[in-house]
Short mmCIF file of C-alpha atoms and ligand atoms in Angstrom, two decimals:
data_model
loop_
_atom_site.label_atom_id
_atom_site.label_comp_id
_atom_site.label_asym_id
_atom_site.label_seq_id
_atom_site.Cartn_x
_atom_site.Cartn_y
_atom_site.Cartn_z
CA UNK A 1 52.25 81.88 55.70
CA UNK A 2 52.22 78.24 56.59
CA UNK A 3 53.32 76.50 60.00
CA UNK A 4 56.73 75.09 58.74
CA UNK A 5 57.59 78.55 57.01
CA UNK A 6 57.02 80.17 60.40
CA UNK A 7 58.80 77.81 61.97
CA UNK A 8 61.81 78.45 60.19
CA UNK A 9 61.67 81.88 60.64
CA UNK A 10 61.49 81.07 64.57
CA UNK A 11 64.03 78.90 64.21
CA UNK A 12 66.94 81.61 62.50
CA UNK A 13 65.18 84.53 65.08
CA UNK A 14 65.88 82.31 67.98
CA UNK A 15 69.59 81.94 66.55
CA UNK A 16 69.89 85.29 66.10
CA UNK A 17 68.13 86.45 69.35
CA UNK A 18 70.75 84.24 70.96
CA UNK A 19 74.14 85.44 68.97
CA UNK A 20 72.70 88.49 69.97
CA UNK A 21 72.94 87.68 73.47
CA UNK A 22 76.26 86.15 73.11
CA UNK A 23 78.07 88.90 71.27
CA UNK A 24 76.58 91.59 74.32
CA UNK A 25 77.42 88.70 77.35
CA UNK A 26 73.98 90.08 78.21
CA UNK A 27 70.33 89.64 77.78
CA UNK A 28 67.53 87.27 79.04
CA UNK A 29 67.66 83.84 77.17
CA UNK A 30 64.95 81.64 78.25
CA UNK A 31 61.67 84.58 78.12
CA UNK A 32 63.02 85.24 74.42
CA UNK A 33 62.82 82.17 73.57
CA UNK A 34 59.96 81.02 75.06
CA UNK A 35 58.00 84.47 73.16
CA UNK A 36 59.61 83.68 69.85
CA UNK A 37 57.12 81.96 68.25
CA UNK A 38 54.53 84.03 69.17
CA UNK A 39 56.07 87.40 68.09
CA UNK A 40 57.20 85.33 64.52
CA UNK A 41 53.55 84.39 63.88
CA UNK A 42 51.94 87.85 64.57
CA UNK A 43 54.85 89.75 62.54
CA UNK A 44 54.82 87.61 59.79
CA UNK A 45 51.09 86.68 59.19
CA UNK A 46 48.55 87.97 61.72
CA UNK A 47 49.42 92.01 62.15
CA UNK A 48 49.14 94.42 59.19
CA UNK A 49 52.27 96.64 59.76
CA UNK A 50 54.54 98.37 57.10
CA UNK A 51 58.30 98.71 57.71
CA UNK A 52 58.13 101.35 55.56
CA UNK A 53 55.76 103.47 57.50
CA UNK A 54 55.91 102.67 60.57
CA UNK A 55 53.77 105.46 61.36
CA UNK A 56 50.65 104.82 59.67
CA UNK A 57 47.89 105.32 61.05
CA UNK A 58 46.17 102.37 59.84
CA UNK A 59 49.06 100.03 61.34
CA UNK A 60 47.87 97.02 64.13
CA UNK A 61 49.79 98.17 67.52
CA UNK A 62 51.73 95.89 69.26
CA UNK A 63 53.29 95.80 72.50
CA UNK A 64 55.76 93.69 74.37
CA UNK A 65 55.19 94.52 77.70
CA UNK A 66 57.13 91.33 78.77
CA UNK A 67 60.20 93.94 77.63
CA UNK A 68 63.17 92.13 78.66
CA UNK A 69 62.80 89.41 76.08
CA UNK A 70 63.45 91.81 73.48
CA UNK A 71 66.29 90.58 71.48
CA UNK A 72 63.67 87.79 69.25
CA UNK A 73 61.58 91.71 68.60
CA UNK A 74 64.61 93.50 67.65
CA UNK A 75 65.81 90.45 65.22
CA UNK A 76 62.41 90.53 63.33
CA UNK A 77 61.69 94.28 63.54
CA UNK A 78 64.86 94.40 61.66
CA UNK A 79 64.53 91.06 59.33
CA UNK A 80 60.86 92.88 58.26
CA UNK A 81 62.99 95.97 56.81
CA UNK A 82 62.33 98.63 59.71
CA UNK A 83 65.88 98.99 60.55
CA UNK A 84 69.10 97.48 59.42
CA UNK A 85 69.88 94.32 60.02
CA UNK A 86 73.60 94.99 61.25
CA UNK A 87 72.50 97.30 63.72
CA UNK A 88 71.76 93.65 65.55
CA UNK A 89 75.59 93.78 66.24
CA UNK A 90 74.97 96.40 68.25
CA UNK A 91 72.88 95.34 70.67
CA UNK A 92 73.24 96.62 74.23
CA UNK A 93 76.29 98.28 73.24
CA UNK A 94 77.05 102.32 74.74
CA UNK A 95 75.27 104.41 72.02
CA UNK A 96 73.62 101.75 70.63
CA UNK A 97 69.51 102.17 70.09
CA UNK A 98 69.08 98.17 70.12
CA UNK A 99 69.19 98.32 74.04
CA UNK A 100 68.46 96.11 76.30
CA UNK A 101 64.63 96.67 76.61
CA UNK A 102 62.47 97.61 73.97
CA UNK A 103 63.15 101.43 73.13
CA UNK A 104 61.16 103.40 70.70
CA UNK A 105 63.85 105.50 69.24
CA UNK A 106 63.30 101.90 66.82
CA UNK A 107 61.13 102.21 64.25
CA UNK A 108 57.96 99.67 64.79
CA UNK A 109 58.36 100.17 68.39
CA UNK A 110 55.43 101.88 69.72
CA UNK A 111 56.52 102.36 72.77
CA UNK A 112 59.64 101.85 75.99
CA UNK A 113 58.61 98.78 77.72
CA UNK A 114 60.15 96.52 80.54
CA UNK A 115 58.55 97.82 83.29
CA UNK A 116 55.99 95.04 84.11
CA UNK A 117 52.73 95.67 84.10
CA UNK A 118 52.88 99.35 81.60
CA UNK A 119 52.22 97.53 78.35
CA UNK A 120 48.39 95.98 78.81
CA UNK A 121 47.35 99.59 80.13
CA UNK A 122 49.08 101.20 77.20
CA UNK A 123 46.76 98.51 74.37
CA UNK A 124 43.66 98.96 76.34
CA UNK A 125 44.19 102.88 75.22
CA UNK A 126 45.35 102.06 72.02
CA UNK A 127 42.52 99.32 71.54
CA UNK A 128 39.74 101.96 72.92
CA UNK A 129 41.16 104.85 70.84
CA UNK A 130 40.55 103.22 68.01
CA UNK A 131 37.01 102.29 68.88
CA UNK A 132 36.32 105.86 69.84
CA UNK A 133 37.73 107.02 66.72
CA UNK A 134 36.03 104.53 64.61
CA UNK A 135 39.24 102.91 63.59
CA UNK A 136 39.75 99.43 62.19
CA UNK A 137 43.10 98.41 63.97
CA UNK A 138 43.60 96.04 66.06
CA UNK A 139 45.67 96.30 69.34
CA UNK A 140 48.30 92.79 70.53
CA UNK A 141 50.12 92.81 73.88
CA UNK A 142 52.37 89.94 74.81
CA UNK A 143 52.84 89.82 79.02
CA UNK A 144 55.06 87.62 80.53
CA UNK A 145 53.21 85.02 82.97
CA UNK A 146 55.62 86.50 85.93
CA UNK A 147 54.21 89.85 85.14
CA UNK A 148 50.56 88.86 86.04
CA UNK A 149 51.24 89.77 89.69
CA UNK A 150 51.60 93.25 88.82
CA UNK A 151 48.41 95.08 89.83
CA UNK A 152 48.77 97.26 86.80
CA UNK A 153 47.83 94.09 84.63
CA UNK A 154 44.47 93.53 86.49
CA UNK A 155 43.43 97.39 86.62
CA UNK A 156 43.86 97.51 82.79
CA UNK A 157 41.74 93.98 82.39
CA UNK A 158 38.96 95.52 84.09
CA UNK A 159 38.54 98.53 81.49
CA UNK A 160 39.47 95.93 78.64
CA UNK A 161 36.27 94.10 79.50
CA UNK A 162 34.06 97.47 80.65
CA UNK A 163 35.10 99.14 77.17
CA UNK A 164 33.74 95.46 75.30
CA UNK A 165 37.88 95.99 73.34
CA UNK A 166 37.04 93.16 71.29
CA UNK A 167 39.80 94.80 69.24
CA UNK A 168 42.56 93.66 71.53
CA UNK A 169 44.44 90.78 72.15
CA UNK A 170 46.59 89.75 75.16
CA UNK A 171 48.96 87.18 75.13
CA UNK A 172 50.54 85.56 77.94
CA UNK A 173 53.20 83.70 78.12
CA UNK A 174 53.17 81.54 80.26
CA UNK A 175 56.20 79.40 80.85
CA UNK A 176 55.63 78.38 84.25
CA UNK A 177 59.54 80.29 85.26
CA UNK A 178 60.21 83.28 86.22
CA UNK A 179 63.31 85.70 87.35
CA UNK A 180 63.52 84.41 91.03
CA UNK A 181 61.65 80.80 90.83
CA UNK A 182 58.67 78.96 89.31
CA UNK A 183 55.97 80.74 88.81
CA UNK A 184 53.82 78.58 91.50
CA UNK A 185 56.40 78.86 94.36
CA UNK A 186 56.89 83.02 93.63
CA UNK A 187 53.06 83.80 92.83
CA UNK A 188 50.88 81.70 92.29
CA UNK A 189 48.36 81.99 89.26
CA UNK A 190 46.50 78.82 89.81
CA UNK A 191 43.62 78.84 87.34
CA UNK A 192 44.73 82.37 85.29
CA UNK A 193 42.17 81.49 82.73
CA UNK A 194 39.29 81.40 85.11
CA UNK A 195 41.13 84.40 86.44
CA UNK A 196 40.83 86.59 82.96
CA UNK A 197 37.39 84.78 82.46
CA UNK A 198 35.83 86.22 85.73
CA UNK A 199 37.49 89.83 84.78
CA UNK A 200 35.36 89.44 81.42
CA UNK A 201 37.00 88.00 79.14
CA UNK A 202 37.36 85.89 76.30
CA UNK A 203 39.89 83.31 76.81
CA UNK A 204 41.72 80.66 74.91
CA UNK A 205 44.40 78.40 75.75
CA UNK A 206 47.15 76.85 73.27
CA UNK A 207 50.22 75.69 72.96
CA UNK A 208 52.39 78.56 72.38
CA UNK A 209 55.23 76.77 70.49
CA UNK A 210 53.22 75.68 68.36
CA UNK A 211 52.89 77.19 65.22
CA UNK A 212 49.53 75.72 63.64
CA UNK A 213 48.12 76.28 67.23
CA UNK A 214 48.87 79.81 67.07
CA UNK A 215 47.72 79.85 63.45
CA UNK A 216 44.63 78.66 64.40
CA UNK A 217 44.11 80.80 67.15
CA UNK A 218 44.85 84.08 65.50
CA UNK A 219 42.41 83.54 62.01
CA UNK A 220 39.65 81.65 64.52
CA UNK A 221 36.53 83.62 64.75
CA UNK A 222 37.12 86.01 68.18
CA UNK A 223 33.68 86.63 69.77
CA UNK A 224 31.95 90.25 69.79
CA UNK A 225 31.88 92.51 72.62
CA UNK A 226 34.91 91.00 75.07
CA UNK A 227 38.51 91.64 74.44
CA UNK A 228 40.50 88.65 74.01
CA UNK A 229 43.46 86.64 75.84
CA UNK A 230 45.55 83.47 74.68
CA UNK A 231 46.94 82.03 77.75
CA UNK A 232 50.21 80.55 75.39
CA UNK A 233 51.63 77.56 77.07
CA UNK A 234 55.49 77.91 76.40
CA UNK A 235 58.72 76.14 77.29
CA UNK A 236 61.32 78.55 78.57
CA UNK A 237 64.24 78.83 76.94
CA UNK A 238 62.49 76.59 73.90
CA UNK A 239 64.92 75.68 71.29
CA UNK A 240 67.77 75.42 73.21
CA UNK A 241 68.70 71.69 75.09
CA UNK A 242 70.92 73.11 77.50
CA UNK A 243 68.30 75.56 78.72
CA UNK A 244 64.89 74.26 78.41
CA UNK A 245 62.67 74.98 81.45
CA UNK A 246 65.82 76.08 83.81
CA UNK A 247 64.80 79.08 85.88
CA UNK A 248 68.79 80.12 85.93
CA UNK A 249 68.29 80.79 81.93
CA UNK A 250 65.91 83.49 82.67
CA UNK A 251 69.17 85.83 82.13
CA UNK A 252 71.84 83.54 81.70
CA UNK A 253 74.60 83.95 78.40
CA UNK A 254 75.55 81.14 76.27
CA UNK A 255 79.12 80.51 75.98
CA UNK A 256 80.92 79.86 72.68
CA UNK A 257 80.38 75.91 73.22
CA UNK A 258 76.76 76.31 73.61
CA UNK A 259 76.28 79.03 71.12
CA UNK A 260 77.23 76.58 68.46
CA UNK A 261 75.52 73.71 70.36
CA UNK A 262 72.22 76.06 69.94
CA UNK A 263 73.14 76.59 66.27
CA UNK A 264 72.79 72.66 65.71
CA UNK A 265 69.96 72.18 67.48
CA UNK A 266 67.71 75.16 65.64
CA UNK A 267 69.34 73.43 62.30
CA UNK A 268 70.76 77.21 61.57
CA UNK A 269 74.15 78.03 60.30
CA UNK A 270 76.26 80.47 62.06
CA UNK A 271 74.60 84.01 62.42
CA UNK A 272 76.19 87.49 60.60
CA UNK A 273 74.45 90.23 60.87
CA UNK A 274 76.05 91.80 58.36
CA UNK A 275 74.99 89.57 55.40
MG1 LIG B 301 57.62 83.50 82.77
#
């Protein structure tokens, strides 16, 4: 699929993402949006997966260990056919499986994440089962750039790189924000791709709103015998003007105003989940 395509798929999953958000006065705005494009260009052109099996063995495994921007995942899990689209206006509702952290009573989620720190541990054993087992899968984990001062993260990058998973792809996105503060002032990462590069391995920067970047990134020729990391260079809260790299957006709910203010700005019309 091409850049603008993708694009306007981001574009009507961010809308969604948000409505979603909205409708459930709950969620965390700026991480989803600042993940969107990445999630739209693996689910719609990089990853072989199959809403109608979800199960199949053959499938690429993803994981969004960055769990709380889940809402952009749920919206194109269910725009790729692996649930019902209305079940969206559902989300984070009592009884409801479209909670408010990736679950996987969903089918195409692989496993619960949220956690930080679970869901690189959980691809380096998906990523070295299928090397042990001599299957041709490939493993993508997208981690939050808050989340890389979880020890958990730096245990599971060691085995990445002593297992040589050059099936398996990390993602971080790294939006400079996170929960309590910027990124720098909470913990800071300084240099995180010299960081990954001294654990072993092999690391790319891009711009991670940026849909040819991506593109190029994903069908670039990955080097042998290292497992892989884009350090994705995001905007929180992307899309939206009233949010844009404002820490307070990290879990912050549009009002009606903005909702529609959103809507204008991603050039969607309004959102029903039912159509
Ligand atoms: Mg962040």
């Amino acid at each position: 699929m091409n850049a603008n395509e993708l694009a306007r798929i981001a574009a009507r999953t961010r809308a969604e993402a948000l409505t979603m958000i909205h409708n459930a006065s709950t969620g965390h705005t700026g991480g989803a949006m600042s993940a969107t494009d990445i999630l739209t260009v693996l689910y719609y052109d990089v990853m072989n997966v199959d809403p109608k099996r979800p199960d199949d063995p053959k499938r690429d495994r993803f994981f969004m260990s960055k769990g709380h921007s889940c809402e952009p995942y749920y919206a194109i899990l269910a725009d790729r056919g692996f649930f019902p689209r209305s079940e969206l206006a559902t989300f984070s509702q009592a009884g409801s499986r479209i909670i408010g952290h990736p679950n996987n009573k969903v089918p195409g989620v692989e496993v619960c994440t949220g956690a930080l720190g679970h869901g690189l541990p959980v691809a380096v054993g998906a990523a070295l089962g299928a090397k042990r087992t001599g299957q041709k899968y490939k493993t993508y984990v997208v981690m939050g750039d808050g989340e890389q001062a979880e020890g958990s993260v730096w245990e599971a990058a060691m085995a990445g790189a002593n297992y040589k998973l050059d099936n398996l792809f990390a993602v971080v996105d790294q939006n400079g924000l996170q929960i309590s503060g910027p990124t720098k002032n909470v913990m800071a990462l300084d240099d995180l791709a010299a960081k990954w590069r001294a654990f072993g391995w092999d690391v790319c920067e891009a711009d991670g709103n940026d849909m040819q970047a991506l593109l190029d990134y994903f069908h670039a020729e990955h080097k042998q015998g290292k497992p892989h990391c884009l350090i994705a260079h995001t905007v929180k809260g992307k899309g939206l003007p009233f949010a844009e790299g404002k820490p307070e957006w990290h879990h912050k709910v549009p009002n009606d105003e903005q909702l529609q203010e959103a809507y204008r700005a991603l050039g969607v019309e309004e959102v029903d989940f039912n159509d």
